[in-house]
Amino acid sequence: MRTVVLASETDFEGWKTAARGLRLEGVEPARARFVTGEAGQAALFGGEEAGGPQQEAGAFAVPRAFVETAGNLILHRAADRFDLMYRLLWRLRDEPDLMRVVSDPDVAAAAERVKNVSRASHKMKAFVRFRETTDADGERWVAWFEPAHRVLEKTAPFFARRFSTMRWSILTPDGTAHWDGQFLTFGPPGRQDEAPQEDEVEDFWRTYYASTFNPARLRTKMMQSEMPKRYWKNLPEAALIQELVASAVVRTDVMVSEPATLPNERFQRLRAPVIDRAATDEMVPSDLAELGRGVQGCRRCPLWRDATQGVCGQGPAQARLMIVGEQPGDQEDLAGAPFVGPAGRLLDAALVEAGIDRAETYLTNAVKHFKHEPRGKQRLHKTPNAGEVQACRWWLDHERKLVRPRLILALGATAGLAVLGRKPAVQAERGVVIDTPEGDRVLLTVHPAYLLRLPDPEARRRERAAFVADLRKAKDDTIRA
Ligand code: SF4
């Protein structure tokens, strides 16, 4: 019997070198033995023929599938895994396509064990629970975990990527992994009592688990397959499982007896009566309320899809002054009312300064749905394009006909485009009443959001004063007209 002593249970490089040499020497699987740890020491002193190959390894190619299989198979806890690996290697020389024969007992046994290893790695990613502690360098997160197979080194890079900014250690009975924010290192086996036993995050896990547990969908077997009992003792949320399972029937009965919850708002919108371009072309809203209902079902352009709701104008139907902005912003979209966000608050203050009563003014936007793009949890404003402005002009034109204001104050280029039907030069044309072919009188000025974006305080003060002066002109004009 030839015995090879490997440096560790997962010494794949050592196994590869020794196994290749033994195969070239012609040492049959029945005469080769790979051992580690105490078994290895016993073999060295037990009179067996110890040591690896006697001759230098020569050329010996094996398929990549075998190397990948063996690299995972060695992580399995089965004591005979080395024998299985060497048996496959032995046979590959005469059966180069062996790894493709899935019905072969050795190949099938290897595949099953690789699957076990992969599952153990997946469970480790799901069930490692870090607990907070501190050391000389500050905050550190430590987890105790008992993997089903020796997957620590295989799986630790996942945690380095996922928790790259934290300093953490994972302690297992097979070894330890440590991440210092830059380098991943491995050490000797750890002990459970070296990891903190409980911290404040435990409550978070328990609350999270309880809130995601749906008693009506309880399938105990499936749950135990996804969260095997062997992991429960290190999972804070596992303490809740028996209680949640025991109360599942009662909680399901209560859920069934309660009234149905409201359908998802977005889903409701998708099912709302559609008013496409052809349909709206036929429709002539008789008042602002009907126009408002029409906007909610409008599909003349794609902007309705990502908005919470259409935001119509607000104010008296016979207002002398109509103010037109660009489009609802984030807060307007949620509130369903125009000019309630930061730009709206600036406008309110400027109106007061100019002596204009907002309650007597009709405020609306060129485009009725909020155009934006998601950025993390934020929704960033996007300027509507000319096609969207043109599509929504249909609603603005009806508002103009219904309100018939003495003067329309257009805030910014998009509002100017919607009201005038052409792209205006706002700074050059501001402050002068423009007569439109439709018989409306229009005054141009900047949008209050422009003032908010100015970084220079002096420029902001100057532009704000000019904005208030334009509002005063609008007020004077509506009084005179
Ligand atoms: Fe209709 Fe205007 Fe909304 Fe586009 S933005 S869907 S045109 S209401």
Coordinates of C-alpha atoms in Angstrom, one line a residue, residues 75-472:
L75 CA -14.3 19.9 0.1
H76 CA -16.8 17.1 0.9
R77 CA -16.5 15.5 4.4
A78 CA -16.8 11.9 3.1
A79 CA -13.6 10.1 4.2
D80 CA -13.4 8.2 0.9
R81 CA -13.4 11.2 -1.3
F82 CA -9.6 11.0 -2.1
D83 CA -10.1 7.4 -3.2
L84 CA -13.0 8.4 -5.5
M85 CA -10.9 11.2 -7.0
Y86 CA -7.9 8.9 -7.6
R87 CA -10.2 6.2 -9.1
L88 CA -11.5 8.8 -11.6
L89 CA -8.0 10.0 -12.4
W90 CA -6.8 6.4 -12.9
R91 CA -9.6 5.6 -15.3
L92 CA -9.3 8.8 -17.3
R93 CA -6.1 7.7 -19.0
D94 CA -7.9 4.9 -20.7
E95 CA -11.4 6.5 -20.8
P96 CA -10.8 10.2 -21.7
D97 CA -14.6 10.8 -22.0
L98 CA -15.4 9.3 -18.7
M99 CA -16.6 12.6 -17.1
R100 CA -19.4 12.8 -19.7
V101 CA -20.8 9.4 -18.7
V102 CA -23.2 10.5 -16.1
S103 CA -24.6 7.0 -15.6
D104 CA -21.1 5.7 -14.5
P105 CA -21.3 5.0 -10.7
D106 CA -18.0 6.9 -9.9
V107 CA -19.0 9.9 -12.0
A108 CA -22.5 9.9 -10.5
A109 CA -21.1 9.7 -7.0
A110 CA -18.7 12.5 -7.7
A111 CA -21.5 14.7 -9.1
E112 CA -23.8 14.1 -6.1
R113 CA -21.0 15.1 -3.7
V114 CA -20.2 18.2 -5.7
K115 CA -23.9 19.1 -5.5
N116 CA -23.7 18.7 -1.7
V117 CA -20.7 21.0 -1.5
S118 CA -22.4 23.6 -3.7
R119 CA -25.4 23.4 -1.5
A120 CA -23.3 23.8 1.7
S121 CA -21.7 26.9 0.1
H122 CA -25.1 28.4 -0.7
K123 CA -26.3 27.7 2.8
M124 CA -23.3 29.4 4.2
K125 CA -24.0 32.5 2.1
A126 CA -27.6 32.5 3.5
F127 CA -27.1 31.6 7.1
V128 CA -23.9 33.3 8.3
R129 CA -25.0 35.8 10.9
F130 CA -22.4 38.4 11.9
R131 CA -22.5 39.9 15.4
E132 CA -20.9 43.2 16.3
T133 CA -17.8 43.4 18.6
T134 CA -14.9 45.8 19.0
D135 CA -11.1 45.4 19.1
A136 CA -8.1 47.7 19.2
D137 CA -8.9 48.9 15.6
G138 CA -12.6 49.6 16.3
E139 CA -15.8 47.9 15.1
R140 CA -15.5 44.3 13.9
W141 CA -18.1 41.7 12.9
V142 CA -17.7 38.1 13.9
A143 CA -19.7 35.0 13.0
W144 CA -19.6 31.4 14.1
F145 CA -20.7 29.0 11.5
E146 CA -20.7 25.2 11.1
P147 CA -20.8 24.4 7.4
A148 CA -22.0 21.0 6.3
H149 CA -18.8 20.6 4.2
R150 CA -15.4 22.4 4.1
V151 CA -16.5 25.3 2.1
L152 CA -15.0 28.2 4.1
E153 CA -12.2 29.1 1.6
K154 CA -14.5 28.6 -1.4
T155 CA -17.3 30.8 0.1
A156 CA -15.3 33.5 2.0
P157 CA -14.6 35.6 -1.2
F158 CA -18.4 36.1 -1.5
F159 CA -18.5 37.8 1.9
A160 CA -15.4 39.9 1.0
R161 CA -17.3 41.2 -2.0
R162 CA -20.6 41.6 -0.2
F163 CA -19.3 43.3 3.0
S164 CA -16.2 44.9 1.6
T165 CA -16.3 47.9 3.9
M166 CA -16.7 46.0 7.1
R167 CA -13.9 44.2 9.1
W168 CA -15.2 40.7 9.7
S169 CA -14.2 37.2 10.7
I170 CA -16.0 33.9 10.1
L171 CA -15.0 31.2 12.6
T172 CA -15.7 27.6 11.8
P173 CA -14.5 24.2 13.2
D174 CA -12.4 23.8 10.0
G175 CA -10.7 27.2 9.9
T176 CA -11.2 30.9 10.1
A177 CA -11.5 33.6 7.5
H178 CA -10.7 37.3 8.2
W179 CA -11.3 40.4 6.1
D180 CA -9.6 43.6 7.1
G181 CA -11.2 45.8 4.4
Q182 CA -8.3 45.0 1.9
F183 CA -7.1 41.4 2.3
L184 CA -8.7 38.1 2.9
T185 CA -6.7 35.7 5.1
F186 CA -7.3 32.3 6.6
G187 CA -6.3 30.9 9.9
P188 CA -6.6 27.8 12.1
P189 CA -10.0 26.4 13.3
G190 CA -12.0 28.7 15.6
R191 CA -14.2 28.0 18.6
Q192 CA -17.8 29.1 19.1
D193 CA -17.0 30.9 22.4
E194 CA -14.6 33.2 20.5
A195 CA -17.6 34.7 18.7
P196 CA -20.0 37.1 20.4
Q197 CA -23.2 35.2 21.4
E198 CA -25.8 37.9 21.0
D199 CA -26.1 41.5 19.9
E200 CA -28.7 44.1 19.0
V201 CA -28.9 42.9 15.4
E202 CA -30.6 39.7 16.6
D203 CA -33.8 41.6 17.2
F204 CA -33.6 42.9 13.6
W205 CA -33.3 39.4 12.2
R206 CA -36.2 38.2 14.4
T207 CA -38.4 41.1 13.3
Y208 CA -37.5 40.6 9.7
Y209 CA -38.2 36.9 9.7
A210 CA -41.5 37.3 11.5
S211 CA -42.6 39.9 9.1
T212 CA -41.8 37.8 6.0
F213 CA -43.3 34.6 7.4
N214 CA -46.6 34.0 5.6
P215 CA -48.7 31.4 7.6
A216 CA -50.9 30.7 4.7
R217 CA -48.0 29.5 2.7
L218 CA -46.5 27.3 5.4
R219 CA -44.9 24.1 4.0
T220 CA -42.9 22.6 6.9
K221 CA -41.0 20.1 4.7
M222 CA -40.0 22.7 2.2
M223 CA -39.0 25.1 5.0
Q224 CA -36.8 22.6 6.6
S225 CA -35.2 21.8 3.3
E226 CA -34.4 25.4 2.7
M227 CA -33.4 26.1 6.3
P228 CA -32.1 22.7 7.5
K229 CA -32.3 22.2 11.3
R230 CA -28.5 21.8 11.5
Y231 CA -28.2 25.6 11.0
W232 CA -30.9 26.6 13.4
K233 CA -28.8 26.8 16.5
N234 CA -26.8 29.7 15.1
L235 CA -29.7 31.6 13.6
P236 CA -31.3 34.2 15.8
E237 CA -34.6 34.0 13.9
A238 CA -34.8 30.2 14.3
A239 CA -36.0 30.7 17.9
L240 CA -39.3 32.0 16.4
I241 CA -39.9 29.0 14.0
Q242 CA -41.7 26.7 16.4
E243 CA -44.0 29.4 17.7
L244 CA -44.7 30.7 14.1
V245 CA -45.5 27.2 12.9
A246 CA -47.7 26.5 15.9
S247 CA -49.7 29.6 15.3
A248 CA -49.9 29.3 11.5
V249 CA -53.4 27.8 11.4
V250 CA -54.9 30.4 13.7
R251 CA -53.2 33.3 11.8
T252 CA -54.4 31.9 8.5
D253 CA -58.0 31.7 9.8
V254 CA -57.7 35.4 10.9
M255 CA -56.3 36.4 7.5
V256 CA -59.1 34.6 5.6
S257 CA -61.8 36.3 7.8
E258 CA -60.3 39.8 7.3
P259 CA -61.5 42.0 4.4
A260 CA -59.5 41.9 1.2
T261 CA -56.6 44.4 1.0
L262 CA -56.7 47.0 -1.7
P263 CA -55.1 46.1 -5.0
N264 CA -51.7 47.5 -5.8
E265 CA -52.0 51.1 -6.9
R266 CA -49.9 50.8 -9.9
F267 CA -51.8 47.7 -11.0
Q268 CA -55.0 49.7 -10.7
R269 CA -53.6 52.4 -12.9
L270 CA -52.6 49.9 -15.5
R271 CA -56.2 48.7 -15.5
A272 CA -57.8 52.2 -15.5
P273 CA -59.8 53.1 -18.6
V274 CA -57.4 54.1 -21.3
I275 CA -57.7 57.4 -23.1
D276 CA -55.3 57.2 -26.1
R277 CA -54.6 60.0 -28.5
A278 CA -57.5 59.0 -30.8
A279 CA -59.9 58.9 -27.9
T280 CA -58.8 62.2 -26.4
D281 CA -59.0 63.9 -29.8
E282 CA -62.7 63.2 -29.8
M283 CA -63.1 64.3 -26.2
V284 CA -63.9 67.9 -25.2
P285 CA -63.9 68.3 -21.4
S286 CA -66.8 70.5 -20.3
D287 CA -65.1 71.6 -17.1
L288 CA -61.9 71.3 -15.2
A289 CA -63.1 68.3 -13.1
E290 CA -63.8 66.3 -16.3
L291 CA -60.4 67.3 -17.6
G292 CA -58.8 66.1 -14.4
R293 CA -60.5 62.7 -14.8
G294 CA -59.3 62.5 -18.4
V295 CA -55.7 63.2 -17.4
Q296 CA -55.7 60.2 -15.1
G297 CA -56.6 57.8 -17.9
C298 CA -54.5 59.6 -20.6
R299 CA -52.1 57.5 -22.7
R300 CA -51.2 60.1 -25.3
C301 CA -47.5 59.7 -24.3
P302 CA -45.6 57.1 -22.2
L303 CA -45.0 59.3 -19.2
W304 CA -48.1 58.0 -17.3
R305 CA -46.4 54.6 -16.9
D306 CA -43.9 55.5 -14.2
A307 CA -45.7 58.3 -12.5
T308 CA -47.9 57.9 -9.4
Q309 CA -50.7 59.9 -10.9
G310 CA -51.5 62.7 -13.3
V311 CA -51.2 66.2 -11.7
C312 CA -53.8 68.6 -13.0
G313 CA -54.0 72.4 -12.5
Q314 CA -55.4 73.9 -9.4
G315 CA -57.1 77.2 -8.8
P316 CA -60.3 79.1 -9.6
A317 CA -61.9 78.2 -13.0
Q318 CA -62.1 82.0 -13.7
A319 CA -58.7 83.0 -12.5
R320 CA -57.3 86.1 -14.2
L321 CA -53.7 84.8 -14.0
M322 CA -52.6 81.3 -15.1
I323 CA -49.1 80.2 -14.2
V324 CA -47.7 77.3 -16.2
G325 CA -44.7 75.3 -15.0
E326 CA -42.8 72.5 -16.6
Q327 CA -44.0 69.2 -15.0
P328 CA -44.9 67.8 -11.5
G329 CA -41.8 67.0 -9.5
D330 CA -41.3 64.2 -7.0
Q331 CA -43.4 65.7 -4.2
E332 CA -46.1 66.9 -6.6
D333 CA -46.4 63.4 -8.1
L334 CA -47.0 61.9 -4.7
A335 CA -49.3 64.7 -3.5
G336 CA -51.3 65.0 -6.8
A337 CA -51.0 68.8 -6.6
P338 CA -48.9 71.3 -8.5
F339 CA -46.1 73.4 -7.0
V340 CA -45.9 71.8 -3.5
G341 CA -42.2 70.9 -3.6
P342 CA -39.1 73.1 -3.1
A343 CA -39.7 75.1 -6.3
G344 CA -43.3 75.5 -5.3
R345 CA -42.3 76.9 -1.9
L346 CA -40.0 79.4 -3.6
L347 CA -42.8 80.4 -6.0
D348 CA -45.2 80.9 -3.0
A349 CA -42.7 83.3 -1.3
A350 CA -42.1 85.2 -4.5
L351 CA -45.9 85.5 -5.1
V352 CA -46.3 87.0 -1.7
E353 CA -43.5 89.4 -2.4
A354 CA -45.1 90.4 -5.7
G355 CA -48.5 90.8 -4.0
I356 CA -50.2 87.9 -5.9
D357 CA -52.7 85.7 -4.0
R358 CA -52.0 82.1 -4.9
A359 CA -55.6 81.2 -4.1
E360 CA -56.8 83.4 -6.9
T361 CA -54.3 82.1 -9.4
Y362 CA -54.6 79.0 -11.6
L363 CA -51.4 76.9 -11.4
T364 CA -50.7 74.1 -13.8
N365 CA -47.9 72.4 -15.8
A366 CA -47.0 71.9 -19.4
V367 CA -46.8 68.2 -18.8
K368 CA -49.1 66.4 -16.4
H369 CA -47.1 63.3 -15.5
F370 CA -43.8 63.2 -13.6
K371 CA -40.9 62.3 -15.9
H372 CA -38.0 60.9 -14.0
E373 CA -35.3 58.2 -13.8
P374 CA -34.6 56.1 -10.7
R375 CA -31.2 56.6 -8.9
G376 CA -31.0 54.4 -5.9
K377 CA -34.0 55.3 -3.8
Q378 CA -34.4 58.7 -5.5
R379 CA -36.4 59.7 -8.5
L380 CA -34.4 62.2 -10.5
H381 CA -36.2 64.8 -12.6
K382 CA -35.9 64.5 -16.4
T383 CA -36.9 67.2 -18.7
P384 CA -39.8 66.2 -21.0
N385 CA -38.9 66.1 -24.7
A386 CA -40.7 68.1 -27.4
G387 CA -42.9 65.1 -28.4
E388 CA -44.2 64.7 -24.8
V389 CA -44.8 68.5 -24.5
Q390 CA -46.7 68.4 -27.7
A391 CA -48.7 65.4 -26.7
C392 CA -49.7 67.0 -23.4
R393 CA -50.4 70.4 -25.0
W394 CA -53.8 69.0 -25.8
W395 CA -54.7 69.1 -22.1
L396 CA -53.1 72.5 -21.5
D397 CA -55.0 74.0 -24.5
H398 CA -58.3 72.8 -22.9
E399 CA -57.3 74.3 -19.6
R400 CA -56.6 77.6 -21.4
K401 CA -60.0 77.5 -23.1
L402 CA -61.8 76.6 -19.8
V403 CA -60.1 79.2 -17.6
R404 CA -59.6 81.9 -20.2
P405 CA -57.1 83.9 -18.1
R406 CA -56.2 87.5 -18.8
L407 CA -52.5 86.5 -18.8
I408 CA -50.5 83.3 -18.9
L409 CA -47.2 83.4 -17.1
A410 CA -44.9 80.7 -18.5
L411 CA -42.1 79.6 -16.2
G412 CA -39.1 78.4 -18.2
A413 CA -38.4 77.1 -21.6
T414 CA -40.7 74.0 -21.5
A415 CA -43.7 76.0 -20.3
G416 CA -42.9 78.6 -23.0
L417 CA -42.8 75.8 -25.7
A418 CA -46.1 74.5 -24.5
V419 CA -47.8 77.9 -24.4
L420 CA -46.3 79.5 -27.5
G421 CA -45.9 76.4 -29.7
R422 CA -42.2 77.3 -30.3
K423 CA -39.0 77.2 -28.3
P424 CA -38.6 80.6 -26.7
A425 CA -35.3 82.4 -25.7
V426 CA -36.4 82.9 -22.1
Q427 CA -33.8 85.5 -21.0
A428 CA -34.2 87.5 -24.2
E429 CA -38.0 87.5 -24.3
R430 CA -38.9 87.6 -20.6
G431 CA -40.8 90.4 -19.0
V432 CA -42.6 91.5 -22.2
V433 CA -46.2 90.5 -23.0
I434 CA -46.4 88.3 -26.1
D435 CA -49.7 88.1 -28.1
T436 CA -50.3 84.6 -29.5
P437 CA -52.2 83.7 -32.7
E438 CA -54.8 82.0 -30.5
G439 CA -55.5 85.4 -28.8
D440 CA -53.8 84.7 -25.5
R441 CA -51.4 87.1 -23.8
V442 CA -48.2 85.5 -22.5
L443 CA -45.4 86.6 -20.2
L444 CA -42.2 84.6 -20.0
T445 CA -39.9 84.3 -17.0
V446 CA -37.6 81.7 -15.5
H447 CA -38.7 78.6 -13.6
P448 CA -38.2 78.8 -9.8
A449 CA -36.2 75.5 -9.9
Y450 CA -33.6 77.4 -11.9
L451 CA -33.2 79.8 -9.0
L452 CA -32.7 76.9 -6.6
R453 CA -29.9 75.4 -8.8
L454 CA -27.8 78.6 -8.9
P455 CA -24.7 77.9 -6.8
D456 CA -23.6 81.6 -6.4
P457 CA -25.5 83.4 -3.6
E458 CA -25.1 86.8 -5.3
A459 CA -26.4 85.4 -8.7
R460 CA -29.3 83.8 -6.8
R461 CA -30.2 87.0 -5.1
R462 CA -30.1 89.0 -8.4
E463 CA -32.1 86.4 -10.3
R464 CA -34.7 86.1 -7.6
A465 CA -35.2 89.9 -7.6
A466 CA -35.7 89.7 -11.4
F467 CA -38.1 86.9 -11.0
V468 CA -40.2 88.8 -8.5
A469 CA -40.1 91.8 -10.8
D470 CA -41.6 89.6 -13.6
L471 CA -44.3 88.5 -11.2
R472 CA -45.1 92.1 -10.4

